[in-house]
Amino acid sequence: MGDWDDWHREYDQPGSGLARRLVIVQRLLREALDRAPAGPLRLVSMCAGQGRNVLGVLPEHPRRNDVAARLVELDPGIAAEARAGAAAAGLDAVEVVTGDAGVSDAYAGAVPAEIVLACGVFGNISDDDIANTVEHLPELCAPGAVVLWTRGRWEPDVTPAIREWFAAAGFEELAFVAPPDTHVSVGAHRLTAEPRPFVSGTRYFAFTTGKPRPGRIVE
């Protein structure tokens, strides 16, 4: 696992950027689950890592039995950790797929989803790929779906542009949390436009590096 394994350890450091980001993402995920329509729910998580965003919320949430989730993670070792975590929590409907989250085929059969997580993605891809991913998100979404995303606000800060790209793609902003004493930011957007049909074989993004960006661990 190398550098990515080290990167994930920051989650366990109280007060770190990743630990603080995790708290925000989990809070917004709880709110999305609370507001979700009655009945079965689908959730997909891009670059899910160890699954902490989802596995830290779903086991104790009243909607846990309504949710069928797919967590996509490229690194086999990290995906195995997520798989073990889901099994330990008794979340039989949480599927962990070892695959490329940047290609639409990773989500075939798991969409349209009511909740989509793109956390830990936008800080490791080009700005053009961020825009492309946001443009294609309606293809993964059910009507009224909520998308959660993260991005570090180092200079040049691209988060204002990301928020504009979401608006252009037919989303309304529910929240943008950006604590002033850290680069961390987390957004929540709801799809208000009509979802678009899922298209297989579409490349959304490619990581610009095989390891976390140096000095940008708080993304």
Coordinates of C-alpha atoms in Angstrom, one line a residue:
M1 CA 0.0 0.0 0.0
G2 CA 3.0 2.3 0.5
D3 CA 2.3 6.0 0.7
W4 CA -1.5 5.6 0.7
D5 CA -1.3 3.4 3.7
D6 CA 0.7 6.1 5.5
W7 CA -1.8 8.8 4.3
H8 CA -4.7 6.9 5.9
R9 CA -3.0 6.8 9.3
E10 CA -3.6 10.6 9.6
Y11 CA -7.3 9.8 10.2
D12 CA -6.3 8.4 13.6
Q13 CA -4.5 11.6 14.6
P14 CA -6.9 13.8 16.6
G15 CA -7.1 17.3 15.2
S16 CA -5.5 16.4 11.9
G17 CA -6.9 17.7 8.7
L18 CA -8.1 14.2 7.6
A19 CA -9.7 13.6 11.1
R20 CA -11.5 16.9 11.0
R21 CA -12.6 16.4 7.4
L22 CA -14.0 12.9 8.3
V23 CA -16.2 14.4 11.0
I24 CA -17.6 16.9 8.5
V25 CA -18.2 14.3 5.8
Q26 CA -19.9 11.9 8.3
R27 CA -22.2 14.7 9.6
L28 CA -23.3 15.6 6.1
L29 CA -23.8 12.0 5.2
R30 CA -26.0 11.5 8.3
E31 CA -28.0 14.5 7.2
A32 CA -28.4 13.1 3.7
L33 CA -29.6 9.8 5.0
D34 CA -32.0 11.6 7.3
R35 CA -33.5 13.5 4.4
A36 CA -33.5 10.7 1.9
P37 CA -36.9 9.3 0.7
A38 CA -38.5 6.3 2.3
G39 CA -37.6 2.9 0.9
P40 CA -34.5 1.3 -0.5
L41 CA -31.5 3.6 -1.0
R42 CA -28.4 3.3 -3.2
L43 CA -25.1 4.8 -2.3
V44 CA -21.8 4.9 -4.2
S45 CA -18.4 6.1 -3.0
M46 CA -15.6 7.0 -5.3
C47 CA -12.0 6.2 -4.1
A48 CA -13.5 5.0 -0.9
G49 CA -10.3 4.0 0.8
Q50 CA -10.9 2.1 4.0
G51 CA -14.6 3.1 3.8
R52 CA -14.4 5.4 6.9
N53 CA -16.8 8.0 5.5
V54 CA -19.6 5.3 5.1
L55 CA -18.6 2.7 7.7
G56 CA -18.4 5.4 10.4
V57 CA -22.1 6.3 9.9
L58 CA -24.1 3.5 8.5
P59 CA -23.8 0.9 11.3
E60 CA -25.6 3.1 13.8
H61 CA -28.0 4.9 11.4
P62 CA -31.7 4.1 11.4
R63 CA -31.6 3.7 7.6
R64 CA -28.8 1.1 7.6
N65 CA -31.0 -1.7 6.4
D66 CA -32.4 0.5 3.6
V67 CA -29.0 1.2 2.1
A68 CA -27.2 -0.8 -0.6
A69 CA -23.8 0.7 -1.1
R70 CA -20.9 0.2 -3.5
L71 CA -17.5 1.4 -2.3
V72 CA -14.9 1.6 -5.1
E73 CA -11.2 1.5 -4.2
L74 CA -8.2 0.8 -6.6
D75 CA -5.7 -0.4 -4.0
P76 CA -6.4 -4.1 -3.2
G77 CA -5.0 -4.0 0.3
I78 CA -7.0 -0.9 1.3
A79 CA -10.1 -2.3 -0.3
A80 CA -9.7 -5.5 1.7
E81 CA -9.6 -3.3 4.9
A82 CA -12.9 -1.7 3.8
R83 CA -14.4 -5.1 3.0
A84 CA -13.4 -6.4 6.5
G85 CA -14.9 -3.3 8.1
A86 CA -18.2 -3.8 6.4
A87 CA -18.3 -7.4 7.3
A88 CA -17.5 -6.7 11.0
A89 CA -20.4 -4.2 11.1
G90 CA -22.8 -6.7 9.6
L91 CA -23.4 -4.6 6.6
D92 CA -24.1 -7.3 4.1
A93 CA -25.4 -4.8 1.5
V94 CA -22.2 -2.8 1.4
E95 CA -20.1 -4.1 -1.5
V96 CA -16.5 -3.1 -1.8
V97 CA -15.2 -3.3 -5.4
T98 CA -11.5 -3.2 -6.2
G99 CA -11.4 -1.2 -9.3
D100 CA -10.8 2.2 -11.0
A101 CA -13.2 4.7 -9.6
G102 CA -12.4 7.0 -12.5
V103 CA -14.2 4.9 -15.1
S104 CA -18.0 4.6 -15.2
D105 CA -18.0 0.8 -15.4
A106 CA -17.1 0.6 -11.7
Y107 CA -20.6 1.8 -10.9
A108 CA -22.6 -0.4 -13.3
G109 CA -25.4 -2.1 -11.5
A110 CA -25.1 0.2 -8.5
V111 CA -26.7 3.3 -10.0
P112 CA -28.7 5.5 -10.1
A113 CA -27.9 6.3 -6.5
E114 CA -29.5 8.6 -4.0
I115 CA -26.2 9.4 -2.4
V116 CA -22.8 9.8 -4.2
L117 CA -19.5 10.4 -2.4
A118 CA -16.6 12.0 -4.2
C119 CA -14.3 12.5 -1.2
G120 CA -10.5 12.5 -1.5
V121 CA -10.8 12.6 -5.2
F122 CA -10.6 16.2 -6.4
G123 CA -7.3 17.0 -4.8
N124 CA -5.5 14.3 -6.8
I125 CA -6.8 15.0 -10.3
S126 CA -6.5 17.9 -12.7
D127 CA -8.9 20.8 -12.7
D128 CA -10.2 19.6 -16.2
D129 CA -10.9 16.2 -14.7
I130 CA -12.7 17.7 -11.8
A131 CA -14.9 19.7 -14.2
N132 CA -15.5 16.5 -16.3
T133 CA -16.4 14.4 -13.3
V134 CA -18.9 17.0 -12.0
E135 CA -20.4 17.2 -15.5
H136 CA -20.9 13.4 -15.6
L137 CA -22.3 13.0 -12.0
P138 CA -25.9 13.3 -13.1
E139 CA -25.4 10.0 -14.9
L140 CA -24.8 8.3 -11.5
C141 CA -27.6 10.0 -9.7
A142 CA -31.2 9.2 -8.9
P143 CA -33.7 12.2 -8.9
G144 CA -32.8 14.5 -6.1
A145 CA -29.6 12.7 -5.3
V146 CA -27.1 14.3 -2.9
V147 CA -23.4 14.4 -3.8
L148 CA -20.7 15.0 -1.1
W149 CA -17.2 16.1 -2.2
T150 CA -14.0 17.3 -0.7
R151 CA -11.1 19.5 -1.8
G152 CA -8.2 21.3 -0.1
R153 CA -8.2 25.1 -0.5
W154 CA -4.5 25.6 -1.1
E155 CA -3.6 28.3 -3.6
P156 CA -4.9 28.6 -6.3
D157 CA -8.1 27.7 -4.6
V158 CA -10.3 25.9 -7.1
T159 CA -13.3 25.4 -4.8
P160 CA -15.2 28.4 -6.1
A161 CA -14.9 27.0 -9.6
I162 CA -16.1 23.6 -8.4
R163 CA -19.2 25.1 -6.9
E164 CA -19.9 26.8 -10.1
W165 CA -19.4 23.6 -12.1
F166 CA -22.0 21.9 -9.8
A167 CA -24.5 24.6 -10.5
A168 CA -23.9 24.4 -14.2
A169 CA -24.5 20.6 -14.0
G170 CA -27.9 21.1 -12.4
F171 CA -27.1 20.9 -8.7
E172 CA -28.1 23.2 -5.8
E173 CA -25.7 23.7 -3.0
L174 CA -26.8 22.4 0.4
A175 CA -23.6 23.1 2.3
F176 CA -20.1 24.2 1.9
V177 CA -18.0 23.7 5.1
A178 CA -14.6 25.4 5.1
P179 CA -13.1 25.8 8.6
P180 CA -10.9 29.0 8.5
D181 CA -8.0 27.4 10.3
T182 CA -7.4 24.5 7.9
H183 CA -7.4 23.9 4.1
V184 CA -10.1 21.3 4.4
S185 CA -13.5 21.9 2.7
V186 CA -16.5 19.7 2.2
G187 CA -19.4 20.4 -0.1
A188 CA -22.9 18.9 -0.4
H189 CA -25.0 19.4 -3.5
R190 CA -28.5 18.1 -4.5
L191 CA -29.4 17.3 -8.1
T192 CA -32.3 19.5 -9.2
A193 CA -32.0 18.8 -12.9
E194 CA -33.2 15.6 -14.5
P195 CA -30.7 12.7 -14.1
R196 CA -29.0 11.5 -17.3
P197 CA -28.7 7.9 -18.5
F198 CA -25.8 5.9 -17.3
V199 CA -23.1 5.5 -20.0
S200 CA -20.6 2.7 -19.7
G201 CA -17.0 3.1 -20.7
T202 CA -16.8 6.7 -19.7
R203 CA -13.5 8.1 -18.3
Y204 CA -14.3 10.6 -15.5
F205 CA -10.8 11.2 -14.2
A206 CA -7.3 9.8 -13.7
F207 CA -5.2 10.4 -10.7
T208 CA -2.3 12.8 -11.5
T209 CA 0.0 10.7 -9.2
G210 CA 0.1 7.3 -7.7
K211 CA 0.6 8.7 -4.2
P212 CA -0.8 11.5 -2.1
R213 CA 0.4 15.0 -3.0
P214 CA 3.3 16.0 -0.9
G215 CA 2.4 18.6 1.8
R216 CA -1.3 18.3 0.8
I217 CA -2.4 15.6 3.2
V218 CA -5.3 17.6 4.4
E219 CA -7.2 17.3 1.0

